[in-house]
C-alpha positions as MATLAB code, in Angstrom:
seq = 'QVQLVESGGGLVQPGRSLRLSCAASGSIFSVNAMDWYRQAPGKERELVAGITSYGTTNYADSVKGRFTITRDNAKNTMYLQMNSLKPEDTAVYYCSAHVVSTARSSAIYWGQGTQVTVSS';
ca = [
     -20.149   -8.838    6.315;
     -17.803   -6.250    6.937;
     -17.883   -3.070    5.300;
     -15.401   -0.221    5.527;
     -16.157    3.483    4.276;
     -13.725    6.338    3.417;
     -14.757   10.114    3.217;
     -13.515   13.305    3.511;
     -11.384   13.416    0.386;
     -11.271   16.483   -2.028;
      -9.523   18.952   -3.695;
      -7.458   21.132   -1.364;
      -4.527   23.805   -2.051;
      -1.174   23.189   -0.882;
      -0.536   24.000    2.406;
      -4.089   23.306    3.655;
      -5.393   20.464    5.714;
      -7.896   17.667    5.018;
      -9.292   14.981    7.914;
     -10.205   11.570    6.320;
     -12.545    9.339    8.274;
     -12.976    5.226    7.721;
     -15.961    3.569    9.611;
     -15.903   -0.252   10.025;
     -19.660   -1.629   10.116;
     -21.144   -5.120    9.818;
     -20.722   -8.101   11.656;
     -17.890   -7.202   13.932;
     -16.296   -8.746   17.024;
     -13.254   -6.914   16.848;
     -11.122   -4.339   15.029;
      -7.416   -4.855   15.386;
      -5.076   -2.950   13.058;
      -6.169   -0.327   10.944;
      -4.143    1.536    8.205;
      -4.118    4.311    5.403;
      -2.590    3.765    2.144;
      -2.522    5.718   -1.046;
      -1.915    5.073   -4.642;
      -1.062    7.998   -6.939;
      -1.276    7.627  -10.534;
       1.484    5.182  -12.232;
       3.003    4.321   -8.854;
       2.356    1.136   -6.618;
      -0.043    1.746   -3.471;
       2.035    2.464   -0.482;
       1.270    2.619    3.401;
       0.810    5.890    4.758;
       0.111    5.358    8.663;
      -1.160    2.469   10.867;
      -2.565    2.328   14.261;
      -3.333   -0.994   16.706;
      -6.392   -1.405   18.748;
      -4.166   -0.039   21.638;
      -3.232    3.168   19.861;
       0.483    2.434   18.774;
       1.324    4.341   15.661;
       3.545    4.285   12.716;
       4.033    6.702    9.679;
       5.853    6.732    6.303;
       8.730    8.912    6.543;
       7.063   11.040    3.982;
       4.254   12.210    6.143;
       5.864   12.080    9.213;
       5.040   15.593   11.465;
       2.353   16.407    9.051;
      -0.272   13.423    9.307;
      -1.821   12.173   12.384;
      -3.566    9.209   12.565;
      -6.026    8.037   15.335;
      -9.197    6.002   16.067;
     -12.342    5.744   17.908;
     -12.716    1.783   19.288;
     -16.224    2.750   20.558;
     -17.439    3.734   16.878;
     -15.006    1.204   14.827;
     -13.659    4.513   12.999;
     -10.290    5.680   12.115;
      -9.226    9.081   11.092;
      -6.215   10.922    9.363;
      -5.445   14.307    9.704;
      -3.671   15.781    6.888;
      -1.400   18.978    7.357;
       0.569   21.126    5.286;
      -0.710   18.921    2.383;
       1.782   19.195   -0.554;
       1.041   18.083   -4.397;
       2.864   15.055   -4.285;
       0.219   13.847   -1.528;
      -2.160   13.743   -4.402;
      -3.520   10.130   -4.356;
      -6.413    7.660   -3.812;
      -6.465    7.091   -0.354;
      -7.980    3.779    0.910;
      -8.350    2.265    4.123;
      -7.733   -1.335    5.680;
      -8.664   -3.373    8.892;
      -7.891   -6.341   10.235;
     -11.130   -7.415   11.425;
     -12.379  -10.484   13.446;
     -16.170  -11.173   12.458;
     -18.841  -12.400   14.873;
     -18.454  -15.556   13.351;
     -14.585  -15.560   14.528;
     -13.462  -15.376   11.341;
     -10.504  -12.910   10.706;
      -9.850  -10.972    7.527;
      -8.410   -7.965    5.879;
     -10.977   -5.568    4.740;
     -10.668   -2.687    2.229;
     -12.431    0.677    1.685;
     -13.523    1.972   -1.315;
     -10.965    4.801   -1.468;
     -11.182    8.586   -1.651;
      -9.680   10.779   -4.052;
      -7.184   13.402   -2.396;
      -5.919   16.225   -4.738;
      -3.779   18.952   -3.636;
      -3.238   21.270   -6.347;
      -3.316   25.416   -6.836;
];
């Protein structure tokens, strides 16, 4: 079994920063691409940022220049540094990861989500 656990969400004022973490654990052989998604009330889930195991990154246009995605392969952990937060960044943030288990099966796993609220 593989689990993804997010942390770091909360309530923050516009213009401030938050750092999200996503830790993968369990029967892991390797973790390939990892991604952050978000879903605001009444909207579809959208890709925020992604990072490959080699460190190649991609971002949604709405967060370029404000958010930075990184990962620590030794800890199977991914981070999302969110700066200059805006009210429109308010959403539940989910991490996902393409994981190869010790049994050599491959699957996409999701975390439970962490709420980020940007409000004065």
